Short mmCIF file of C-alpha atoms in Angstrom, two decimals:
data_model
loop_
_atom_site.label_atom_id
_atom_site.label_comp_id
_atom_site.label_asym_id
_atom_site.label_seq_id
_atom_site.Cartn_x
_atom_site.Cartn_y
_atom_site.Cartn_z
CA MET T 20 12.27 0.09 -6.45
CA THR T 21 13.44 -3.48 -6.85
CA PRO T 22 12.04 -6.38 -4.84
CA THR T 23 15.05 -8.67 -5.20
CA PRO T 24 17.77 -8.82 -4.03
CA PRO T 25 17.53 -6.79 -0.76
CA ARG T 26 20.46 -4.49 -1.61
CA THR T 27 19.00 -3.70 -5.01
CA ARG T 28 15.55 -3.17 -3.51
CA ALA T 29 16.88 -0.60 -1.06
CA ARG T 30 18.86 1.21 -3.74
CA SER T 31 15.91 1.37 -6.11
CA ARG T 32 13.46 2.48 -3.42
CA ARG T 33 15.75 5.41 -2.62
CA ALA T 34 15.91 6.29 -6.28
CA LEU T 35 12.14 6.24 -6.66
CA LEU T 36 11.63 8.38 -3.59
CA CYS T 37 14.32 10.99 -4.27
CA ALA T 38 11.93 13.45 -5.80
CA ALA T 39 9.23 13.20 -3.24
CA LEU T 40 10.20 13.73 0.33
CA LEU T 41 12.20 16.14 2.41
CA ALA T 42 14.54 14.09 4.49
CA LEU T 43 13.62 11.23 2.27
CA THR T 44 13.11 12.09 -1.35
CA VAL T 45 10.33 12.85 -4.16
CA GLN T 46 5.65 12.03 -8.20
CA ALA T 47 -6.17 11.43 -12.82
CA GLY T 48 -6.57 12.98 -15.70
CA ALA T 49 -8.06 11.66 -18.94
CA ALA T 50 -5.58 10.00 -21.26
CA ALA T 51 -5.25 11.40 -24.76
CA PRO T 52 -4.59 9.49 -27.96
CA VAL T 53 -2.01 11.93 -29.30
CA LEU T 54 0.90 13.96 -28.02
CA ALA T 55 0.20 17.45 -26.82
CA GLN T 56 1.46 19.94 -29.37
CA ASP T 57 3.62 22.82 -28.16
CA PRO T 58 2.53 26.00 -29.90
CA VAL T 59 6.07 27.36 -30.06
CA GLY T 60 9.25 25.98 -31.52
CA PRO T 61 12.53 24.98 -29.92
CA GLY T 62 14.77 27.37 -28.07
CA GLY T 63 14.67 29.03 -24.69
CA PRO T 64 12.63 32.04 -23.54
CA GLY T 65 12.57 34.75 -26.16
CA GLY T 66 13.83 32.33 -28.78
CA ARG T 67 17.32 32.10 -27.24
CA ASP T 68 18.86 28.67 -27.73
CA CYS T 69 20.10 26.72 -24.71
CA VAL T 70 23.86 26.79 -25.29
CA ARG T 71 27.07 26.85 -23.28
CA THR T 72 28.16 30.14 -21.78
CA GLU T 73 30.52 31.96 -24.11
CA ARG T 74 34.21 31.77 -23.33
CA PRO T 75 36.30 33.11 -21.75
CA LEU T 76 34.46 32.62 -18.47
CA ASP T 77 34.60 35.16 -15.67
CA GLY T 78 35.77 34.19 -12.19
CA LYS T 79 32.38 33.22 -10.77
CA ALA T 80 31.53 31.09 -13.80
CA ARG T 81 34.91 29.34 -13.66
CA ARG T 82 34.33 28.60 -10.00
CA VAL T 83 30.93 27.00 -10.67
CA LEU T 84 32.37 24.99 -13.57
CA ASP T 85 35.27 23.75 -11.44
CA ILE T 86 32.84 22.67 -8.69
CA THR T 87 30.69 20.87 -11.25
CA ARG T 88 33.66 19.09 -12.84
CA LYS T 89 34.92 17.89 -9.47
CA ALA T 90 31.46 16.71 -8.43
CA LYS T 91 31.12 14.78 -11.70
CA SER T 92 34.42 13.04 -10.98
CA ASP T 93 33.73 12.43 -7.28
CA LEU T 94 30.26 10.98 -7.97
CA LYS T 95 31.39 9.05 -11.06
CA LEU T 96 28.61 10.55 -13.16
CA ASN T 97 27.96 9.88 -16.81
CA SER T 98 26.78 13.46 -17.41
CA VAL T 99 26.03 16.68 -15.59
CA GLU T 100 24.09 19.62 -17.00
CA VAL T 101 24.07 22.85 -15.05
CA LYS T 102 22.70 26.35 -15.27
CA VAL T 103 23.09 28.99 -12.57
CA THR T 104 21.64 32.51 -12.63
CA LEU T 105 21.89 35.42 -10.21
CA ASP T 106 19.18 38.08 -10.26
CA GLY T 107 18.06 36.60 -13.58
CA ARG T 108 21.49 36.95 -15.19
CA GLU T 109 23.42 33.91 -16.37
CA ILE T 110 26.46 32.86 -14.40
CA LEU T 111 27.06 29.57 -16.19
CA THR T 112 25.33 27.20 -18.58
CA ASP T 113 27.20 24.00 -19.43
CA ALA T 114 27.03 20.26 -19.99
CA LEU T 115 29.75 17.76 -19.07
CA GLY T 116 30.21 14.11 -19.98
CA GLU T 117 28.24 11.98 -22.40
CA SER T 118 24.62 11.32 -23.29
CA MET T 119 25.65 7.97 -24.77
CA THR T 120 29.05 6.46 -25.56
CA GLY T 121 30.76 8.87 -27.91
CA VAL T 122 27.86 11.36 -27.86
CA PRO T 123 28.69 14.47 -25.81
CA ALA T 124 26.06 15.88 -23.46
CA GLU T 125 24.77 19.26 -24.64
CA PRO T 126 22.79 21.89 -22.70
CA ASP T 127 19.79 21.68 -25.04
CA MET T 128 19.27 17.94 -24.49
CA HIS T 129 15.91 16.98 -22.99
CA PHE T 130 15.45 14.88 -19.86
CA ARG T 131 12.56 13.76 -17.64
CA ALA T 132 11.62 16.31 -14.99
CA GLY T 133 9.22 14.28 -12.80
CA SER T 134 8.04 16.21 -9.77
CA VAL T 135 8.92 19.59 -11.26
CA ALA T 136 5.42 19.28 -12.70
CA PHE T 137 4.07 19.40 -9.14
CA ALA T 138 5.52 22.89 -8.67
CA HIS T 139 3.78 24.01 -11.86
CA ILE T 140 0.49 22.40 -10.81
CA GLY T 141 0.72 23.96 -7.35
CA THR T 142 1.12 27.39 -8.92
CA LEU T 143 -1.79 26.66 -11.27
CA LEU T 144 -4.02 25.70 -8.35
CA LEU T 145 -3.25 28.95 -6.53
CA GLN T 146 -4.03 30.92 -9.69
CA LEU T 147 -7.45 29.27 -9.85
CA VAL T 148 -8.00 30.22 -6.21
CA GLU T 149 -6.98 33.82 -6.95
CA ASP T 150 -9.46 34.21 -9.80
CA GLY T 151 -12.29 32.68 -7.78
CA THR T 152 -12.60 29.48 -9.81
CA VAL T 153 -12.16 27.30 -6.75
CA ASP T 154 -11.82 27.38 -2.97
CA LEU T 155 -8.55 25.85 -1.75
CA ASP T 156 -10.40 24.29 1.18
CA ALA T 157 -13.27 22.86 -0.83
CA THR T 158 -13.62 19.12 -0.43
CA VAL T 159 -13.27 16.94 -3.52
CA ARG T 160 -16.64 15.25 -2.98
CA GLN T 161 -18.37 17.24 -5.71
CA TRP T 162 -15.75 16.34 -8.34
CA LEU T 163 -14.39 13.01 -7.09
CA PRO T 164 -17.25 11.43 -5.14
CA ASP T 165 -15.80 7.91 -5.33
CA VAL T 166 -12.56 8.80 -3.52
CA PRO T 167 -12.43 7.39 0.02
CA LYS T 168 -13.18 10.15 2.57
CA ALA T 169 -13.96 12.55 -0.29
CA ASN T 170 -16.13 14.55 2.10
CA LEU T 171 -13.04 15.25 4.26
CA ILE T 172 -10.24 15.63 1.70
CA THR T 173 -9.72 19.14 0.33
CA LEU T 174 -7.77 20.46 -2.64
CA ARG T 175 -5.27 21.94 -0.17
CA MET T 176 -4.71 18.51 1.37
CA LEU T 177 -4.09 16.91 -2.01
CA ALA T 178 -1.58 19.61 -2.97
CA THR T 179 0.24 19.48 0.37
CA HIS T 180 0.27 15.70 1.00
CA THR T 181 -1.86 15.82 4.11
CA THR T 182 -4.62 13.40 3.06
CA GLY T 183 -3.22 10.30 4.80
CA LEU T 184 -3.32 8.23 1.61
CA HIS T 185 -0.56 5.65 1.18
CA ASP T 186 2.05 6.17 -1.53
CA TYR T 187 1.85 3.48 -4.21
CA VAL T 188 5.54 3.99 -5.04
CA THR T 189 6.55 2.50 -1.69
CA ASP T 190 4.09 -0.39 -1.95
CA PRO T 191 6.09 -3.63 -2.41
CA ALA T 192 3.45 -5.05 -4.74
CA PHE T 193 3.71 -2.03 -7.01
CA GLY T 194 7.51 -2.14 -6.88
CA ALA T 195 7.57 -5.75 -7.97
CA GLU T 196 5.31 -5.02 -10.93
CA LEU T 197 7.29 -1.93 -11.96
CA GLU T 198 10.60 -3.77 -11.82
CA THR T 199 9.30 -6.61 -13.96
CA HIS T 200 7.51 -4.40 -16.48
CA PRO T 201 9.34 -1.04 -16.84
CA PHE T 202 7.61 -0.37 -20.19
CA ARG T 203 4.08 -0.82 -18.86
CA GLN T 204 1.56 1.94 -19.50
CA TRP T 205 -0.22 2.65 -16.19
CA THR T 206 -3.65 4.21 -15.80
CA PRO T 207 -4.62 6.33 -12.78
CA ASP T 208 -7.17 3.72 -11.68
CA GLN T 209 -4.52 1.00 -11.70
CA LEU T 210 -2.18 3.15 -9.63
CA LEU T 211 -4.83 4.27 -7.16
CA ALA T 212 -5.80 0.67 -6.48
CA TYR T 213 -2.64 0.33 -4.39
CA PRO T 214 -3.28 3.13 -1.84
CA TYR T 215 -6.99 2.31 -1.81
CA SER T 216 -6.13 -1.20 -0.61
CA HIS T 217 -4.68 0.26 2.61
CA SER T 218 -6.26 2.14 5.46
CA PHE T 219 -5.35 5.82 5.80
CA TRP T 220 -2.23 6.64 7.79
CA TYR T 221 -4.23 9.29 9.68
CA GLU T 222 -7.39 11.34 9.38
CA PRO T 223 -7.15 13.81 6.49
CA GLY T 224 -5.52 17.09 7.43
CA THR T 225 -4.06 15.93 10.76
CA SER T 226 -0.51 14.99 9.69
CA TRP T 227 1.85 14.88 6.68
CA SER T 228 3.05 12.00 4.49
CA TYR T 229 4.14 11.99 0.88
CA SER T 230 1.95 10.16 -1.63
CA HIS T 231 2.04 10.24 -5.42
CA ALA T 232 -1.68 9.40 -5.26
CA ASN T 233 -2.42 12.94 -4.10
CA TYR T 234 -1.34 14.51 -7.38
CA LEU T 235 -3.15 11.91 -9.45
CA LEU T 236 -6.33 12.98 -7.69
CA LEU T 237 -5.51 16.69 -7.73
CA VAL T 238 -5.01 16.66 -11.49
CA HIS T 239 -8.27 14.78 -11.99
CA ALA T 240 -10.10 17.32 -9.82
CA LEU T 241 -8.61 20.31 -11.66
CA GLU T 242 -9.64 18.85 -15.00
CA LYS T 243 -13.18 18.33 -13.72
CA ILE T 244 -13.31 21.86 -12.29
CA THR T 245 -12.04 23.62 -15.42
CA GLY T 246 -13.18 21.23 -18.14
CA THR T 247 -9.67 21.46 -19.59
CA ARG T 248 -6.92 18.86 -19.86
CA ILE T 249 -4.07 19.42 -17.40
CA ASP T 250 -1.34 19.73 -20.05
CA ARG T 251 -3.29 22.56 -21.68
CA LEU T 252 -4.02 24.24 -18.36
CA VAL T 253 -0.36 24.22 -17.34
CA ARG T 254 0.78 25.40 -20.75
CA GLU T 255 -1.75 28.25 -20.81
CA ARG T 256 -1.17 29.44 -17.25
CA VAL T 257 2.40 28.45 -16.29
CA THR T 258 4.89 27.14 -18.83
CA GLY T 259 3.58 29.31 -21.68
CA PRO T 260 3.67 32.63 -19.79
CA LEU T 261 7.14 31.76 -18.47
CA GLY T 262 8.46 31.00 -21.95
CA LEU T 263 9.35 27.41 -21.11
CA ARG T 264 9.37 26.32 -24.74
CA ASP T 265 11.24 23.08 -24.10
CA THR T 266 9.13 21.94 -21.16
CA ARG T 267 6.25 19.79 -22.34
CA ASN T 268 4.08 16.84 -21.53
CA ASN T 269 4.20 13.55 -23.39
CA PHE T 270 1.45 10.95 -23.31
CA THR T 271 3.95 8.28 -24.40
CA PRO T 272 7.50 7.42 -23.23
CA ASP T 273 8.92 9.48 -26.10
CA ILE T 274 11.30 12.37 -25.37
CA PRO T 275 11.74 15.24 -27.85
CA SER T 276 15.09 15.32 -29.62
CA PRO T 277 17.87 15.97 -28.70
CA VAL T 278 17.70 13.46 -25.85
CA LEU T 279 19.89 13.11 -22.77
CA HIS T 280 20.00 9.34 -22.29
CA ALA T 281 19.72 7.73 -18.86
CA PHE T 282 21.11 4.51 -17.38
CA THR T 283 20.45 2.72 -14.10
CA SER T 284 21.34 -0.33 -12.04
CA ASP T 285 17.97 -0.39 -10.28
CA ARG T 286 17.21 -3.89 -11.59
CA GLY T 287 20.68 -5.21 -10.70
CA LEU T 288 22.19 -4.82 -14.18
CA TYR T 289 23.44 -1.49 -15.54
CA GLU T 290 21.13 -0.78 -18.46
CA GLU T 291 19.62 2.03 -20.48
CA SER T 292 16.39 3.36 -18.98
CA THR T 293 15.77 6.43 -21.16
CA PHE T 294 12.50 5.16 -22.59
CA TRP T 295 11.14 3.25 -19.63
CA ASN T 296 7.50 4.24 -19.34
CA PRO T 297 7.04 7.16 -16.89
CA SER T 298 3.24 6.88 -16.79
CA TRP T 299 3.41 5.80 -13.14
CA THR T 300 5.09 9.02 -12.00
CA THR T 301 2.01 11.24 -12.08
CA ALA T 302 -1.26 11.87 -13.92
CA PRO T 303 -1.58 11.75 -17.71
CA GLY T 304 -0.91 15.21 -19.09
CA ALA T 305 1.64 16.05 -16.40
CA VAL T 306 4.51 13.72 -17.38
CA ILE T 307 7.05 16.31 -18.50
CA THR T 308 10.45 16.61 -20.12
CA THR T 309 12.59 19.76 -20.12
CA ASP T 310 16.10 21.08 -20.71
CA ILE T 311 18.52 22.71 -18.29
CA CYS T 312 17.70 26.28 -19.40
CA ASP T 313 13.98 25.83 -18.86
CA LEU T 314 14.70 24.16 -15.52
CA ALA T 315 16.66 27.21 -14.35
CA THR T 316 13.87 29.54 -15.51
CA SER T 317 11.32 27.38 -13.71
CA ALA T 318 13.41 27.48 -10.55
CA ARG T 319 13.53 31.28 -10.57
CA ALA T 320 9.92 31.88 -11.60
CA ILE T 321 8.28 29.35 -9.29
CA GLY T 322 10.66 30.11 -6.43
CA SER T 323 10.00 33.84 -6.62
CA GLY T 324 6.24 33.52 -7.08
CA GLU T 325 6.40 35.37 -10.39
CA LEU T 326 2.95 34.18 -11.48
CA LEU T 327 1.27 34.64 -8.09
CA SER T 328 0.02 37.41 -5.85
CA PRO T 329 2.04 38.04 -2.65
CA ARG T 330 -0.67 36.30 -0.62
CA SER T 331 -0.67 33.21 -2.85
CA TYR T 332 3.12 33.14 -2.81
CA ARG T 333 3.06 32.98 0.98
CA THR T 334 0.63 30.09 0.73
CA LEU T 335 2.92 28.34 -1.77
CA LEU T 336 5.75 28.44 0.76
CA ASN T 337 3.68 27.45 3.80
CA PRO T 338 0.12 26.29 3.20
CA GLY T 339 -0.23 25.06 6.77
CA THR T 340 2.16 22.12 6.71
CA VAL T 341 4.68 23.48 9.22
CA GLY T 342 4.18 21.65 12.51
CA LEU T 343 2.49 18.63 10.99
CA GLY T 344 3.99 15.16 10.77
CA GLY T 345 5.91 13.14 13.30
CA ALA T 346 5.43 9.64 14.63
CA SER T 347 2.01 8.56 15.84
CA PRO T 348 0.37 5.27 16.86
CA THR T 349 -0.79 4.82 13.24
CA CYS T 350 2.12 6.34 11.29
CA PRO T 351 5.88 5.85 11.79
CA ALA T 352 8.24 8.83 11.78
CA SER T 353 9.83 7.53 8.57
CA ILE T 354 6.50 8.06 6.77
CA CYS T 355 4.95 10.97 8.63
CA LEU T 356 7.99 13.22 8.48
CA LYS T 357 8.00 16.16 10.87
CA GLN T 358 7.48 19.41 8.98
CA THR T 359 9.59 22.21 10.44
CA PRO T 360 10.06 25.89 9.51
CA ALA T 361 13.51 25.01 8.13
CA LYS T 362 12.41 21.95 6.13
CA HIS T 363 8.89 21.39 4.97
CA PHE T 364 6.69 20.69 1.98
CA GLY T 365 4.84 23.69 0.63
CA LEU T 366 2.17 23.64 -2.05
CA GLY T 367 3.89 21.64 -4.78
CA VAL T 368 7.36 22.75 -3.68
CA ILE T 369 9.87 21.86 -0.98
CA VAL T 370 11.26 24.58 1.29
CA VAL T 371 14.73 24.01 2.78
CA ASN T 372 16.51 26.78 4.72
CA GLY T 373 14.84 29.41 2.56
CA TRP T 374 15.46 27.58 -0.73
CA VAL T 375 12.39 26.71 -2.82
CA LEU T 376 12.92 23.54 -4.82
CA GLN T 377 11.82 20.33 -6.47
CA ASN T 378 14.12 17.32 -6.85
CA PRO T 379 12.97 14.53 -9.19
CA SER T 380 14.95 11.31 -9.29
CA PHE T 381 13.79 8.10 -10.99
CA SER T 382 14.69 5.57 -13.69
CA GLY T 383 18.26 6.82 -14.02
CA TYR T 384 17.43 10.53 -14.19
CA ALA T 385 18.17 12.97 -11.35
CA ALA T 386 17.58 16.71 -11.31
CA ILE T 387 16.96 19.68 -9.07
CA GLN T 388 15.59 23.17 -9.50
CA ALA T 389 16.37 25.39 -6.51
CA TYR T 390 15.86 29.10 -5.89
CA LEU T 391 16.99 31.23 -2.97
CA PRO T 392 14.72 34.31 -2.87
CA SER T 393 16.95 36.25 -0.48
CA LYS T 394 19.85 36.12 -2.96
CA ARG T 395 17.83 35.78 -6.19
CA LEU T 396 19.99 32.76 -6.93
CA ALA T 397 18.73 29.95 -9.17
CA ILE T 398 20.49 26.60 -9.56
CA ALA T 399 19.42 23.90 -12.01
CA VAL T 400 21.24 20.59 -12.32
CA SER T 401 20.55 17.35 -14.17
CA SER T 402 22.71 14.24 -13.86
CA THR T 403 22.91 10.68 -15.17
CA LYS T 404 24.70 7.63 -13.82
CA THR T 405 27.56 5.26 -14.53
CA PRO T 406 27.61 1.74 -13.00
CA THR T 407 29.61 3.07 -10.01
CA THR T 408 27.59 6.20 -9.21
CA PRO T 409 26.48 6.22 -5.55
CA ASP T 410 22.82 5.94 -4.61
CA GLY T 411 20.61 8.96 -4.15
CA ASN T 412 19.87 12.12 -6.09
CA THR T 413 23.34 13.11 -7.31
CA ALA T 414 22.02 16.32 -8.90
CA GLU T 415 21.24 17.48 -5.36
CA VAL T 416 24.86 16.91 -4.33
CA VAL T 417 26.15 19.00 -7.24
CA ALA T 418 23.67 21.78 -6.44
CA GLN T 419 24.57 21.70 -2.75
CA ARG T 420 28.24 22.25 -3.57
CA ILE T 421 27.43 25.15 -5.88
CA ALA T 422 25.14 26.66 -3.25
CA ALA T 423 27.85 26.35 -0.59
CA ALA T 424 30.16 28.43 -2.77
CA LEU T 425 27.68 31.10 -3.82
CA ALA T 426 25.47 31.31 -0.70
CA PRO T 427 27.55 29.86 2.17
CA ASN T 428 25.18 31.11 4.86
CA ASP T 429 22.15 29.39 3.29
CA PRO T 430 22.90 25.67 3.09
CA LEU T 431 20.93 23.63 0.57
CA ALA T 432 20.92 20.76 3.07
CA ILE T 433 18.05 18.56 1.89
CA PHE T 434 19.04 15.47 3.89
#
């Protein structure tokens, strides 16, 4: 989000929001002095490396590759990484374009995954409900007594964006600071100061509006409840059991090697943004990087409810958000988006025409993990920009084209 000039501001705001909202776009725990250590080494689930699909390709794989190549050309992308699976079996894994000038993109390169962490945290929360550790409708007053309206806000509301708190990402004051200081290390208290300076959009639980502040508070509450840092909780209960060996949190802007580099024109000049500080995107301990193979596994596992009971899985897909939102005297329709059966926010995930997804897009990185339970189809895409790439989450566009070919009756129509 860029405060000047107006055209740049609009472009950047769309980029920052791409991972957060449905018809719009998309991201307080205790900071740690060292990086979290992953207990397992590199490589995908079961030790399998993330590599290109062996040649020659079959017909379906060639079709997906052709679609991806054309989308890369049409969207003028610097790189596209893609993995598609059907019923858990690989259709295609590939990487096109460059990470940097003269450095080819490879499937095992790591990139920032932003709001994908929200899907993992949502699953974690439902696991804690299942084992009786917490009540989804408990208010946060006992753990976060200083939060405004803590006696009304529940864990469910934080996880489903129904608290009424403003989103600091769309606050012009925050945008101006972020544009000027992209390497700044943000603390949760500094970020929460922005929504706390505004009145609530509505009374908690009565409508829907996306706010990154919700997941800052949710993480802080979960750490208080369990006495465990969020990166460890997610690793123990979600990413570890799923074998996501290349999905990990970083407490600094570092990205594990090999790195897929990112570039953006958000500040008016096309520049590298790979190591801009992502501390503003969510709570410490939940700022993750991943590779395309882990992203596809995450899409399938989260989208199918692999780690949840059938009852919790139903809650993941519709925790009571359907029917909420819409314009009101205190909240415009552009903020309080109407949540419909076809398009709504679940509990850490977005549901679109039966697809279960997350779609991070910020600081030059764009990605999507999407799963269609009825077809057992998983699509994972990551993309980076050239100076002439159009605005918006371009990984979504690539995924939409692949989905149209493989599941034509189930459009992945996010916008």
